[in-house]
Structure formats: C-alpha cells, structure tokens
PDB file of C-alpha atoms in Angstrom:
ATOM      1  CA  UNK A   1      -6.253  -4.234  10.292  1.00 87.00           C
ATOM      2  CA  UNK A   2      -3.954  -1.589   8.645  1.00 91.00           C
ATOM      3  CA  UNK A   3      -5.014  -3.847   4.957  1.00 90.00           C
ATOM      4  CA  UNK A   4      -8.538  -2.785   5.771  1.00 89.00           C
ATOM      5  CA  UNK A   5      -7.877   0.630   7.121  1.00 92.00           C
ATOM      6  CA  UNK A   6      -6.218   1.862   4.208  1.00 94.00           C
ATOM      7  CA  UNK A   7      -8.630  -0.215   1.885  1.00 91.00           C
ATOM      8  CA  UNK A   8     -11.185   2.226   3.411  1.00 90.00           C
ATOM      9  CA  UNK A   9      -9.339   5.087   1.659  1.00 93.00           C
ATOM     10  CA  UNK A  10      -8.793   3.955  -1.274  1.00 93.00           C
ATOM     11  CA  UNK A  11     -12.377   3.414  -1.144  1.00 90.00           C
ATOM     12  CA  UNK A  12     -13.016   6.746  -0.087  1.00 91.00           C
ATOM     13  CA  UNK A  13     -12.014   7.420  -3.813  1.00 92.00           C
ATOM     14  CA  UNK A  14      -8.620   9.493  -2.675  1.00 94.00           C
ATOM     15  CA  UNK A  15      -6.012   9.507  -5.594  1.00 96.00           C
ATOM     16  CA  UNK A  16      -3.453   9.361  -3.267  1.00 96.00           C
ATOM     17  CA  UNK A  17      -3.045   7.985   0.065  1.00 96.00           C
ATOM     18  CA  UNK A  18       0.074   7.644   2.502  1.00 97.00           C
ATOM     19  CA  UNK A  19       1.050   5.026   4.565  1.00 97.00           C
ATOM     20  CA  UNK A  20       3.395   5.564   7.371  1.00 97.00           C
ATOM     21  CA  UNK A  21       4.803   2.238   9.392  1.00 97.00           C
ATOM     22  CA  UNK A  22       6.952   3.699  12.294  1.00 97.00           C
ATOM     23  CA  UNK A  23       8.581   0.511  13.803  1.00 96.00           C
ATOM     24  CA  UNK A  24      10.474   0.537  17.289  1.00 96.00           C
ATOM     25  CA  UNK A  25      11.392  -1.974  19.385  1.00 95.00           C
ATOM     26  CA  UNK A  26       7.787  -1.409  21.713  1.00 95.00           C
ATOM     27  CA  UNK A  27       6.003   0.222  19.603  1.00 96.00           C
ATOM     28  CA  UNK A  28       4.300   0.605  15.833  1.00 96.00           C
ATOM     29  CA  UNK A  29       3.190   3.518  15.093  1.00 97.00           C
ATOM     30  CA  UNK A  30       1.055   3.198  11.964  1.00 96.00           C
ATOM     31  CA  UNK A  31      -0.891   6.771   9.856  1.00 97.00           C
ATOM     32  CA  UNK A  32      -3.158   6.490   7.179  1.00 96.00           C
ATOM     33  CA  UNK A  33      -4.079   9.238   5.429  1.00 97.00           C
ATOM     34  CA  UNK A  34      -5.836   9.572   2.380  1.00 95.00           C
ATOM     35  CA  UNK A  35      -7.617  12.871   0.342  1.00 96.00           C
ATOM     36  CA  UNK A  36     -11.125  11.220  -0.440  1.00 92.00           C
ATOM     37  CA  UNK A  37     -14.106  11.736   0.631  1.00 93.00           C
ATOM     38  CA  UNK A  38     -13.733  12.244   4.713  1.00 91.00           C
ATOM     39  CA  UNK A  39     -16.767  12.001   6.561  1.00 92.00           C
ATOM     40  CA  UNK A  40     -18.861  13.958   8.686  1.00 93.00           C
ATOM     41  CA  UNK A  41     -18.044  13.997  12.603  1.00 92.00           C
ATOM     42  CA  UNK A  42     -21.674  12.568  12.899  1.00 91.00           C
ATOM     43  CA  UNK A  43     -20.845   9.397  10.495  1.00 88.00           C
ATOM     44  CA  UNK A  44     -17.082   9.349  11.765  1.00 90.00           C
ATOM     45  CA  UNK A  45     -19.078   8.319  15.149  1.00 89.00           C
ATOM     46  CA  UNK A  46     -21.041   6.373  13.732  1.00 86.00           C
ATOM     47  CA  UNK A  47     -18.616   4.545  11.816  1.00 85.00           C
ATOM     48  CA  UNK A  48     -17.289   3.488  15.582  1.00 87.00           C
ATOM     49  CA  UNK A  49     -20.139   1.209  15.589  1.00 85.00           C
ATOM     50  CA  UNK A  50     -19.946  -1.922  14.683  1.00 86.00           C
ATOM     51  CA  UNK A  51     -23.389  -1.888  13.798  1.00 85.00           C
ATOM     52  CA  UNK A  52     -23.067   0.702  11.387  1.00 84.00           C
ATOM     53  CA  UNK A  53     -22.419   0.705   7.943  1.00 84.00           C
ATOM     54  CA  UNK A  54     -23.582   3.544   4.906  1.00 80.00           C
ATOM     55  CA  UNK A  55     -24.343   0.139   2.602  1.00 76.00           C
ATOM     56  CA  UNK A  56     -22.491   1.664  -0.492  1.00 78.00           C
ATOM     57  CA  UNK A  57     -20.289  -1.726  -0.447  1.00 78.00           C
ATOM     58  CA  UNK A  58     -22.045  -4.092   0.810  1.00 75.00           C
ATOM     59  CA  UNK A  59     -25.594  -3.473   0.331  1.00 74.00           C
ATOM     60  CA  UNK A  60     -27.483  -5.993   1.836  1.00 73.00           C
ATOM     61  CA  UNK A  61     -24.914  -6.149   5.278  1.00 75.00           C
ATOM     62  CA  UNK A  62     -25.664  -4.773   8.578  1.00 77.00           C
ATOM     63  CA  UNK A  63     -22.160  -4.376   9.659  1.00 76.00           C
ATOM     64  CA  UNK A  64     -19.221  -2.545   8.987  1.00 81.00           C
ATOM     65  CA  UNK A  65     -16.246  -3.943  11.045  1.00 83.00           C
ATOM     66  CA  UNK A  66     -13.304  -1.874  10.174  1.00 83.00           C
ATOM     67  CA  UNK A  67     -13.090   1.127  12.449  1.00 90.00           C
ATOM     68  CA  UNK A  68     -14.458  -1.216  15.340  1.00 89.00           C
ATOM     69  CA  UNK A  69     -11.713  -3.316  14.982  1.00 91.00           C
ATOM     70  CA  UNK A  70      -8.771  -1.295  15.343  1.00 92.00           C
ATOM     71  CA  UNK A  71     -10.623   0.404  18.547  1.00 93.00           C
ATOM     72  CA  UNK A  72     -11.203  -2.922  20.194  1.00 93.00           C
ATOM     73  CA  UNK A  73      -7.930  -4.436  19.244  1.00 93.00           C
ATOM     74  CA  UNK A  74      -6.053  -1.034  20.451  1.00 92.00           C
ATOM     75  CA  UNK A  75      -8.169  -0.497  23.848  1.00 93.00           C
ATOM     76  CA  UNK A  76      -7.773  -3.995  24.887  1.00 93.00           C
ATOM     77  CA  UNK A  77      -3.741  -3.918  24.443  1.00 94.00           C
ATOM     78  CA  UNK A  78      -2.871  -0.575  25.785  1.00 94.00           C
ATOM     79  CA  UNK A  79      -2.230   0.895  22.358  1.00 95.00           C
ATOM     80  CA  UNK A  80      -4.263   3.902  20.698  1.00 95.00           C
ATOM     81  CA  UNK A  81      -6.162   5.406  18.204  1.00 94.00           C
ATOM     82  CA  UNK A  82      -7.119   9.084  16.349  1.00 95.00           C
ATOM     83  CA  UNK A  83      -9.301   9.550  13.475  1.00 94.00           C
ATOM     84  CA  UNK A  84      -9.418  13.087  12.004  1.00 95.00           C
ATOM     85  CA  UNK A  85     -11.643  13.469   8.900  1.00 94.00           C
ATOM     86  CA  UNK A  86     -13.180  16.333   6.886  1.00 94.00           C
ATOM     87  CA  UNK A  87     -16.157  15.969   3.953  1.00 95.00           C
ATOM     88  CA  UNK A  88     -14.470  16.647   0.898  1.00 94.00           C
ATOM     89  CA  UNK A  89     -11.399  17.009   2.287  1.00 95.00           C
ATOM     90  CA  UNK A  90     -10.162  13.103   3.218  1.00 95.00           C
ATOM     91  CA  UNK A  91      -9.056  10.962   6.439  1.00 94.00           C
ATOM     92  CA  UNK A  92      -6.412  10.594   8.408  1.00 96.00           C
ATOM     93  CA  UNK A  93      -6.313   7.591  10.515  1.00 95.00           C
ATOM     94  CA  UNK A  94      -3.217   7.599  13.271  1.00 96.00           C
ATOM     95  CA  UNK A  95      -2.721   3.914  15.534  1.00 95.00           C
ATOM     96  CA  UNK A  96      -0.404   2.884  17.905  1.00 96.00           C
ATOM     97  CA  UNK A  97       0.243  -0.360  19.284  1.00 96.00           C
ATOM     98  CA  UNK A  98       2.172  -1.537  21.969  1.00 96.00           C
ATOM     99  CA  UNK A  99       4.645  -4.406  20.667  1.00 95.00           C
ATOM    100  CA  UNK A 100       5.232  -5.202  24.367  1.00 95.00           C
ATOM    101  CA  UNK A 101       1.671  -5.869  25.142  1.00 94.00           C
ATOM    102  CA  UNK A 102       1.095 -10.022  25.094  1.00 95.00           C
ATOM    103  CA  UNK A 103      -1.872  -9.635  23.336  1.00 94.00           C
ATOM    104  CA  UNK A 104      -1.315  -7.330  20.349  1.00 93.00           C
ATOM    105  CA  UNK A 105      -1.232  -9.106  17.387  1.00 91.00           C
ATOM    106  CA  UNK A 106       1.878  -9.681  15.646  1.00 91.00           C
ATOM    107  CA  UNK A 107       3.411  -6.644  13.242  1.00 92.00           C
ATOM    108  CA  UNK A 108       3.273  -9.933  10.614  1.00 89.00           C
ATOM    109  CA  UNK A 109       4.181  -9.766   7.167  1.00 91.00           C
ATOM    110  CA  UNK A 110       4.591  -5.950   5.980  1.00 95.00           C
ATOM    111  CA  UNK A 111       6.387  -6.209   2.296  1.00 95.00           C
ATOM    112  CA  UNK A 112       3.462  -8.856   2.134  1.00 92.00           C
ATOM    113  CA  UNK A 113       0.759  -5.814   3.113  1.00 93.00           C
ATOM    114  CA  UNK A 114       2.540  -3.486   1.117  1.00 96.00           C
ATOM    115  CA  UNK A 115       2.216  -5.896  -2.174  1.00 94.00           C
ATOM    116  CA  UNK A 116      -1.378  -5.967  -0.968  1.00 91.00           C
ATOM    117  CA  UNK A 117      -2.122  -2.384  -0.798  1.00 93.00           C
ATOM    118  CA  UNK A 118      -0.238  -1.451  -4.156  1.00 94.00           C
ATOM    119  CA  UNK A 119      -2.416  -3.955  -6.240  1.00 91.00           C
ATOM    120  CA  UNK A 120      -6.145  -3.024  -4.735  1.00 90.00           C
ATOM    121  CA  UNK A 121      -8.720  -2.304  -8.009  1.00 86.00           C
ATOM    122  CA  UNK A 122      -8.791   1.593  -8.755  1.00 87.00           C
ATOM    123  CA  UNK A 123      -6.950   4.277  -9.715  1.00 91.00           C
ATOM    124  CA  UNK A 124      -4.734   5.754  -6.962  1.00 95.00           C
ATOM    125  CA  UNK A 125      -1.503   6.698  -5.919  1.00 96.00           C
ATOM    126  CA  UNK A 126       0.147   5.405  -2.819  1.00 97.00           C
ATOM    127  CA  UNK A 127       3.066   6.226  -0.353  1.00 97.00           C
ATOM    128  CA  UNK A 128       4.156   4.046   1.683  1.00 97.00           C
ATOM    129  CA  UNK A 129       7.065   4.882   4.207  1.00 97.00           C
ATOM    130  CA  UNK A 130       8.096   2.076   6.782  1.00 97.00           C
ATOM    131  CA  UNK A 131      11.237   2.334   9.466  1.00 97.00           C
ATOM    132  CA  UNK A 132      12.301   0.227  11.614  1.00 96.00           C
ATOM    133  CA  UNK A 133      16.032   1.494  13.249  1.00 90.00           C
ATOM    134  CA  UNK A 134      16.453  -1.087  15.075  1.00 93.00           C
ATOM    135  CA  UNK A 135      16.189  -3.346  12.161  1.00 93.00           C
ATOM    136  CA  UNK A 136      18.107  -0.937   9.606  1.00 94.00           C
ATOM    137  CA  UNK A 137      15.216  -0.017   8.098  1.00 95.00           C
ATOM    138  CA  UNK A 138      14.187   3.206   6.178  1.00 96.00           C
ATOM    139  CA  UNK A 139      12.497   2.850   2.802  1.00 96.00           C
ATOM    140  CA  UNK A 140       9.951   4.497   0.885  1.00 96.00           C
ATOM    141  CA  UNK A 141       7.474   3.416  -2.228  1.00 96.00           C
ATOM    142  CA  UNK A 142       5.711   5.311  -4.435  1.00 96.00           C
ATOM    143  CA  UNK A 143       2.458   3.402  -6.397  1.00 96.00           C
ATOM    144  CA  UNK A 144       2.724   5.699  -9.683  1.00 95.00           C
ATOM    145  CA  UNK A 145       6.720   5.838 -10.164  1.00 94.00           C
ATOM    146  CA  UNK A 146       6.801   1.629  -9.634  1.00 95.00           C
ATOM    147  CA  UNK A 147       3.570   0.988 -11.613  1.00 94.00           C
ATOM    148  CA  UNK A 148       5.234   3.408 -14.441  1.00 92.00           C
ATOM    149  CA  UNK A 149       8.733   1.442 -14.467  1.00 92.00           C
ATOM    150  CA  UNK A 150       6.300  -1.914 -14.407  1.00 90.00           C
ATOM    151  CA  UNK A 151       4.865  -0.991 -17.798  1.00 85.00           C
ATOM    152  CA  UNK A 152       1.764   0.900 -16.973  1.00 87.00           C
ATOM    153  CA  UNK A 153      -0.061  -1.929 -14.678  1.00 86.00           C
ATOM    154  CA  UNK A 154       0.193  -3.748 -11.931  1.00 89.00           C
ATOM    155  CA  UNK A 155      -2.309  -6.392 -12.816  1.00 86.00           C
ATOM    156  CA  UNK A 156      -0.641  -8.879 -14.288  1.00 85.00           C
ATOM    157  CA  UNK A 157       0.986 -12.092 -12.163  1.00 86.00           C
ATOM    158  CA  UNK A 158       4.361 -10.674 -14.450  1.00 86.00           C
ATOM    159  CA  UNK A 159       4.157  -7.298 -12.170  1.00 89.00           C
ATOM    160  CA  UNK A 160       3.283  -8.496  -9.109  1.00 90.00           C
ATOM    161  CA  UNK A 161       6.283 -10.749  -9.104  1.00 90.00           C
ATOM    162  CA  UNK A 162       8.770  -8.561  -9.933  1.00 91.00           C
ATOM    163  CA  UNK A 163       7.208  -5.942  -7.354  1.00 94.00           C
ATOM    164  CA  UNK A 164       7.231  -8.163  -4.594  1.00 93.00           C
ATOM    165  CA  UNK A 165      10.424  -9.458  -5.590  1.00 92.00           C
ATOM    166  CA  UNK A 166      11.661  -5.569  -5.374  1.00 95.00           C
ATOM    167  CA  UNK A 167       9.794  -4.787  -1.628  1.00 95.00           C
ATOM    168  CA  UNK A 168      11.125  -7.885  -0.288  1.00 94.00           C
ATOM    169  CA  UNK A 169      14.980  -6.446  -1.660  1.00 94.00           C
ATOM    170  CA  UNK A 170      14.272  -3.251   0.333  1.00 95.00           C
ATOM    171  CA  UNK A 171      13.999  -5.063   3.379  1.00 93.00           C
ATOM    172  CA  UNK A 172      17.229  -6.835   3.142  1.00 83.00           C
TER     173      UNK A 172
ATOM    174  CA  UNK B   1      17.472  -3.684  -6.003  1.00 87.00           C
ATOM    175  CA  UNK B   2      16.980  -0.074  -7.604  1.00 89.00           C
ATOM    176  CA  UNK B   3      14.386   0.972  -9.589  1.00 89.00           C
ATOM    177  CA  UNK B   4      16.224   0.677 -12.619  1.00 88.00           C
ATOM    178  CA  UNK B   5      16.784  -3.114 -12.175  1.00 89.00           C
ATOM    179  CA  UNK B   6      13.354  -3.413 -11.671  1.00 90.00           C
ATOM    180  CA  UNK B   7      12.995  -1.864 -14.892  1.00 87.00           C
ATOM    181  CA  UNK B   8      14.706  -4.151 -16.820  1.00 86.00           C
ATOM    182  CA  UNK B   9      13.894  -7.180 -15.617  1.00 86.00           C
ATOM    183  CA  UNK B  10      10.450  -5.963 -16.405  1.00 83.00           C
ATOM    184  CA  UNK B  11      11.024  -4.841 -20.115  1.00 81.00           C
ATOM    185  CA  UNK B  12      12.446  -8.165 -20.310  1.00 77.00           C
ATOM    186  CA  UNK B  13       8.739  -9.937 -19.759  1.00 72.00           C
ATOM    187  CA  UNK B  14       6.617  -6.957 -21.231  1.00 64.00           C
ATOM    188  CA  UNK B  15       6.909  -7.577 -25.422  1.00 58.00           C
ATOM    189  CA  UNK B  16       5.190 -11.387 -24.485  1.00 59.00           C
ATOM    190  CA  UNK B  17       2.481  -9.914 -22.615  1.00 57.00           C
ATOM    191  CA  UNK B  18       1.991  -7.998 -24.768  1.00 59.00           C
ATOM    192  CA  UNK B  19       1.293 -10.259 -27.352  1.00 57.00           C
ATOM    193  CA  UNK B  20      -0.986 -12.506 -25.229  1.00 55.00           C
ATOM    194  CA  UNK B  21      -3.072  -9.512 -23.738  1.00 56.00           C
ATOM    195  CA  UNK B  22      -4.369  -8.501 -27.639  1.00 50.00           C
ATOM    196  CA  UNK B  23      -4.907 -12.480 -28.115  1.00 55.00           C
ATOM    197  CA  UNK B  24      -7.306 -12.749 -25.607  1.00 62.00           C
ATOM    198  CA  UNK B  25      -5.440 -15.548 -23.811  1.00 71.00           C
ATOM    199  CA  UNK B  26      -5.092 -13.597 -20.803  1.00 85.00           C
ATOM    200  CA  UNK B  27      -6.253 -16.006 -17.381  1.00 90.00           C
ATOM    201  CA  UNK B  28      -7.801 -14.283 -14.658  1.00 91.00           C
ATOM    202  CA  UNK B  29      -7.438 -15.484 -10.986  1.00 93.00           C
ATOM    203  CA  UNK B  30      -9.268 -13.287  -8.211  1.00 92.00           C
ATOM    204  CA  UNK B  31      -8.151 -13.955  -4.422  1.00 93.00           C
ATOM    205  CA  UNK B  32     -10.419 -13.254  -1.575  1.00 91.00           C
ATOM    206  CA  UNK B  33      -8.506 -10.978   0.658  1.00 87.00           C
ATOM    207  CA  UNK B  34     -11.036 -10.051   2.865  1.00 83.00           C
ATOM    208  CA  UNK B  35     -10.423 -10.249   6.896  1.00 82.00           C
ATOM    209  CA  UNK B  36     -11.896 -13.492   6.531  1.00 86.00           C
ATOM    210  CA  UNK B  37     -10.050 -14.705   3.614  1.00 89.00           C
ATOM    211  CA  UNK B  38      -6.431 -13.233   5.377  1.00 89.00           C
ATOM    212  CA  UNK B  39      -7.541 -14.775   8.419  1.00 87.00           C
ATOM    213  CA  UNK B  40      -7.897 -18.315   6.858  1.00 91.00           C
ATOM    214  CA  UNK B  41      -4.279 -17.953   5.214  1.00 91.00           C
ATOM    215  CA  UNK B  42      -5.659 -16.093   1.930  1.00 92.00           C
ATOM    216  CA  UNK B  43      -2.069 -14.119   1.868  1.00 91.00           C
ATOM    217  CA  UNK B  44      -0.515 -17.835   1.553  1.00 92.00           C
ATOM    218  CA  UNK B  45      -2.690 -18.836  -0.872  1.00 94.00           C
ATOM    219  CA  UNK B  46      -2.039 -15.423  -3.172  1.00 93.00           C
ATOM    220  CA  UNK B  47       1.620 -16.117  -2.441  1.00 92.00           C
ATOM    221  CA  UNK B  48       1.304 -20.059  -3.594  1.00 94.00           C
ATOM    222  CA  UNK B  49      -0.074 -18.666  -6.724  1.00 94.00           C
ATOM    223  CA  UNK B  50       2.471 -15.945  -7.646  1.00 91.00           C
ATOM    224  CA  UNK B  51       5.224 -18.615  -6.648  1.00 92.00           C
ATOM    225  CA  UNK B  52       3.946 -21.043  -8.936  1.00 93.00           C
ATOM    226  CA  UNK B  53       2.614 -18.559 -11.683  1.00 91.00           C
ATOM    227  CA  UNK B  54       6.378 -18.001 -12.348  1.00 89.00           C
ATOM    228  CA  UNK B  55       7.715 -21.133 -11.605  1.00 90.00           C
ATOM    229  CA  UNK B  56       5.792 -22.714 -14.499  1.00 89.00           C
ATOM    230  CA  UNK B  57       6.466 -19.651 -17.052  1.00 86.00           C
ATOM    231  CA  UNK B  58       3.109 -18.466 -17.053  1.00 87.00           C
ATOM    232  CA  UNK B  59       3.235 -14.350 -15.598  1.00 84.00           C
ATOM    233  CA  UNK B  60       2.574 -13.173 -19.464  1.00 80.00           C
ATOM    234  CA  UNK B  61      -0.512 -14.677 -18.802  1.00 84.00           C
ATOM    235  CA  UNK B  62      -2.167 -14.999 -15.757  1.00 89.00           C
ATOM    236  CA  UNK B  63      -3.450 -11.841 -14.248  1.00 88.00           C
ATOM    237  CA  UNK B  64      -3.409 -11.859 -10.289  1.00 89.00           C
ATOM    238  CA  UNK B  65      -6.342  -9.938  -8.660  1.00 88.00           C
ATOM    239  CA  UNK B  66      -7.301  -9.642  -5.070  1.00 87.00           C
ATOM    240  CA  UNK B  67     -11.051  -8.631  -4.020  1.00 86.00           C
ATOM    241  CA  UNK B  68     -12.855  -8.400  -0.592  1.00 80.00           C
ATOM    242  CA  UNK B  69     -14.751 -10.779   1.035  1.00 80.00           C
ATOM    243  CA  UNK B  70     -17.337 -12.784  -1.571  1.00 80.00           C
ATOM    244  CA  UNK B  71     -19.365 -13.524   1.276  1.00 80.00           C
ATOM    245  CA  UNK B  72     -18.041 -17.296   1.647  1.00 84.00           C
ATOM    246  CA  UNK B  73     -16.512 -16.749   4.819  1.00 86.00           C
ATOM    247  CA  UNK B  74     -16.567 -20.510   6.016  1.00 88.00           C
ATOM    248  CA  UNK B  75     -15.324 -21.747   2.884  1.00 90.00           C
ATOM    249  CA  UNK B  76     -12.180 -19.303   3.203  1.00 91.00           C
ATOM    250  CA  UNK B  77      -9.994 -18.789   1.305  1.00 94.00           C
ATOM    251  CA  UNK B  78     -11.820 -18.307  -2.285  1.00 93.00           C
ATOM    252  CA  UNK B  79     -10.311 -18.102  -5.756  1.00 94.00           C
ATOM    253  CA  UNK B  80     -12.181 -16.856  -8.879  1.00 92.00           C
ATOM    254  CA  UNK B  81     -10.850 -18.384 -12.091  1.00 93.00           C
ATOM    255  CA  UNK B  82     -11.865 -16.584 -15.120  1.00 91.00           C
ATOM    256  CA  UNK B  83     -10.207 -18.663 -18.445  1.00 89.00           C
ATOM    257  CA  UNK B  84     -10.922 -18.273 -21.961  1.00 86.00           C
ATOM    258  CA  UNK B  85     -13.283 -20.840 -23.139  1.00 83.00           C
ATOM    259  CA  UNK B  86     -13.913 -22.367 -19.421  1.00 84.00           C
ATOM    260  CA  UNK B  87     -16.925 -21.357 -16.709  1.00 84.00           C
ATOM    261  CA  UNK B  88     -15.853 -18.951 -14.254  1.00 85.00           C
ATOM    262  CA  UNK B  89     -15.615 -20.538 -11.379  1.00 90.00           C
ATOM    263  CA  UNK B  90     -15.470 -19.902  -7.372  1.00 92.00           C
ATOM    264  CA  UNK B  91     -13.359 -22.534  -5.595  1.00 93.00           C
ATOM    265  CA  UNK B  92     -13.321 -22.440  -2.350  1.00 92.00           C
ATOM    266  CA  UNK B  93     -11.068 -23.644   1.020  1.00 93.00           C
ATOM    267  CA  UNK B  94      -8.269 -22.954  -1.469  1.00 94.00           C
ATOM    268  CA  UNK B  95      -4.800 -23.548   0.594  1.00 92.00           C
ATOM    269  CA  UNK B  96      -1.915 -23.584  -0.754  1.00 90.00           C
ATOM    270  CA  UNK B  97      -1.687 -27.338  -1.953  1.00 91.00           C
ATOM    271  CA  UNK B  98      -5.034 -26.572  -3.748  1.00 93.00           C
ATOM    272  CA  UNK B  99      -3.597 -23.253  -5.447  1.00 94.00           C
ATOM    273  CA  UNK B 100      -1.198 -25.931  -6.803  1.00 93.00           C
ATOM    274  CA  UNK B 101      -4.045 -28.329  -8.252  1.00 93.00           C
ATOM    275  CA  UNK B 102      -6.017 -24.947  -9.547  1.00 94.00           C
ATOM    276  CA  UNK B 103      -2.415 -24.328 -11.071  1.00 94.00           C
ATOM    277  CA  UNK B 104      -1.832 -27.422 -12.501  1.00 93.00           C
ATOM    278  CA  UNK B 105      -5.150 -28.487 -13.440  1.00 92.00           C
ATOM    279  CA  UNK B 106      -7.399 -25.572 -14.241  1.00 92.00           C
ATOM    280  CA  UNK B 107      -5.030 -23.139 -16.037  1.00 91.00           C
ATOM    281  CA  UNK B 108      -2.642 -25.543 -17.188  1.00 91.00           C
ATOM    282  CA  UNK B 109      -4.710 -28.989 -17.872  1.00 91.00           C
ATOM    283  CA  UNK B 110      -7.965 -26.754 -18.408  1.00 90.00           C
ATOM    284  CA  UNK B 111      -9.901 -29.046 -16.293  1.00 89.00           C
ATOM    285  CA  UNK B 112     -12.440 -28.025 -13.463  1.00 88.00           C
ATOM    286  CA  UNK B 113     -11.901 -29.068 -10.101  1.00 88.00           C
ATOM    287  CA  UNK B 114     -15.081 -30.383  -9.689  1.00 84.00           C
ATOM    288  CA  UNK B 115     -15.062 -30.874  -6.127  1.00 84.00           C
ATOM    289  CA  UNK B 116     -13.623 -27.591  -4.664  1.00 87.00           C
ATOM    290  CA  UNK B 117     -16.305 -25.398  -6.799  1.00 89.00           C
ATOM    291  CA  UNK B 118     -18.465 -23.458  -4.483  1.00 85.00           C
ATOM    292  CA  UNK B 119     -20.249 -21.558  -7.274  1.00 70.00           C
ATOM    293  CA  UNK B 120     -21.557 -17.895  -7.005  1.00 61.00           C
ATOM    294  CA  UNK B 121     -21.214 -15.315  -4.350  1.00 56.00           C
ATOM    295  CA  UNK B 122     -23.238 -15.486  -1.518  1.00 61.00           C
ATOM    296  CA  UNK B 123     -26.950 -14.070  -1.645  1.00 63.00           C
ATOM    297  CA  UNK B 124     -26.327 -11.278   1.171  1.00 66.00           C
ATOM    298  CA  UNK B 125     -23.447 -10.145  -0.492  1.00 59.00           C
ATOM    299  CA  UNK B 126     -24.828  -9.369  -4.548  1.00 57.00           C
ATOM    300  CA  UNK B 127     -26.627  -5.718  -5.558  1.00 56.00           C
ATOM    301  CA  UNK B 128     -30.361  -5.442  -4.634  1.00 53.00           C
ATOM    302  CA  UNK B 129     -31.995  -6.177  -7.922  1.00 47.00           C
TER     303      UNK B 129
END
C-alpha cells in the first residue's frame, strides 16, 4: 500500500518526493509527499473511487485501486487517512495505522520497500526517513546522494546489491 | 555501513560494468511488482534474483528492473528477460526456485524455459492502437 502510494507520486512526475515511516509500538504513522502534479479537489474525490481512474496508465482499465485501498484497509482497522493536494503544486498523502488492531496488515519488510521505491523507472529524487525508538531506529536516505556514490545509476543488479546491502546495515 | 564504504565497494565493481555496458552484453530482467505481483511473493522472487545475480558473479551484467502489473495477474509473479541474441520473453508463476532455473538456464545456459513462457502482455493492458 505505501509501494503504490508513493508510486503514485513518482508518477505524478514530482522530482522529489519524501517518505516519512514513523514507527511506535501501536502505531505507524506513514506521509507521502511529493511536488508533481496534485490534483483537483474534484479528481482527488474521485480518485476515492474505486471505479475511477484518468486512463493515462492503464488505458484500456476501468479501475484505479490505489487510493481505495488505503481507505478501506484504514477504515476497517481503526487507523486513518488525509490527502491534501494542489494542481501544480503536488500531494501529500498522511496514513495511520493501528499496529494493535488484529486486522491491519503487517508493517512487513521496509528496507525491502525502501529498495523498491529507490529503483522505480524515472528521474526523481527521494527521501526517505523511517524511526522506530523502540527498535533504535532513526535513519534517513537520500535517492540522488546514494545513486551519485553508486556511479550515476541504480539500474544495474551491481547497484541494487550493494544498496540493499547498505539499507539493510542501517537497520542493524 | 557509511556512505563512503558504500562507495568503495562500488568503485570496486564499476570499471567491469563498464566495459560490458559499451559491449552490448548487458541482460535485462524486468520483475512485476505490481499489487498483484507483491501479493504472489514478487518481492521474493526480485530478492532470489539479486541473491543469485551476485552469487554467480554476474551484477556487471544483469540489469534488475521492476515494472507494474503486465496484466498477468493469475500467472503472478512475471519476469521479463531481455538477452542479447535471445527472444524476449515473459515467464510467468516465477517463485523463487524458478528465478533459480531462469538464472541458471536462461542467462547463464542461454536456453528458454519453454514451459514457464507466458508470452506478451495481456490485451487490456497494451496502448489503444
């Protein structure tokens, strides 16, 4: 859910996009935000809709799934949800989840995500920020600075290992 | 590990990839990481591949890519493999013992795996001609 939340903005076509993961012990607090191309308040409803999609991406599908996801999955397990968006201006998605719900899914595999997110096609920088205190946790990554001491890409299997050899080290 | 170990471990690999890239001999394989493709273990599958990749000395080059859904949900997850001189291929219901054959036989042995090949994407999901 977060994967295709912050797929969305990159895209949006932001050039940069921040991803805060706010972990405590009963409770993830999780903010997109991104500075492509927002949407009106008329689409942002739309986009609420399963039903809806603007067919840029798809063009022959009926459905967009994203947005109607996280609202399902955070209404049904007492969690919660905020999208603020401008045209022009970009998105900012904020979620909550309740850890101590039995029915939200699992936090799973976040140096995993983060791997994900860092290697999507485009051109785009990326924060990421994730803390968990209980855990000893407080780290931060920035796309351009570890694509730059990668070489210049982040394509190759050769990259990809090393960088999710290095997230995986900042969880230790 | 700090950024500068990162850095060079990396310059370490980069002068053979470099090499490679301008030869052409560079290997593409493109996961599906759509909800579907996560849902049916697609992250396993990517991390099978990077595992091996570097296991058998081949990171200078293979070039890992991830894409959304193809539109082959029930045949989750699904791996392009784009090699020099071979058919690019879809295979499909790749876990991670079938990364391994892809692995061992496609990139390495440059053999199709007939069986697994699901073809093209799916009709719903190309550009209106």
């Amino acid at each position: 859910m977060i994967a295709d939340i912050t797929q969305n903005s990159v895209e949006a076509g932001a050039s940069h996009v921040t991803l805060e993961c706010i972990q405590f012990p009963d409770e993830f607090d999780v903010t997109v935000s991104d500075n492509g191309s927002g949407m009106s308040r008329e689409t942002l409803m739309k986009a609420e809709d399963p039903f809806y999609t603007d067919g840029k991406k798809h063009p022959n599908r009926k459905v967009g799934l994203g947005i109607p996801f996280l609202i399902q999955t955070a209404e049904e397990t007492d969690g919660s949800w905020d999208i603020a968006s401008e045209p022009g201006k970009g998105t900012t998605v904020a979620m909550k989840f309740n850890l101590a719900n039995i029915d939200t899914p699992p936090v799973g595999n976040l140096p995993d995500l983060f791997l994900e997110l860092m290697t999507l096609p485009g051109d785009y920088d990326m924060d990421i920020h994730r803390t968990d205190k209980a855990a000893g946790l407080d780290y931060r990554l920035n796309r351009n600075e570890l694509k730059d001491v990668l070489g210049g890409e982040l394509e190759s299997a050769a990259s990809q290992i090393l960088l999710k050899k290095f997230i995986e080290s900042q969880e230790a | 590990m700090t950024l500068e170990e990162l850095r060079k471990l990396r310059n370490q690999m980069k002068t053979e990839v470099e090499k490679r890239e301008t030869a052409g001999k560079t290997i593409q394989v493109i996961v599906g990481m759509g909800t579907c493709g996560i849902a049916s273990g697609a992250k396993e599958t990517f991390n099978t591949f990077l595992k091996l990749i570097d296991e058998k000395g081949l990171a200078d080059r293979v070039m890992l890519r991830q894409t959304g859904c193809m539109g082959l949900c029930a045949h989750e997850p699904t791996v392009e493999v784009i090699a020099p001189d071979m058919p690019r291929v879809i295979y499909g219901d790749v876990k991670a013992d079938v990364a391994k054959e892809i692995v061992e036989q496609h990139i390495i042995g440059k053999k199709l795996l007939d069986n697994l090949i699901i073809d093209k994407p799916a009709a719903d999901i190309m550009a209106k001609k």
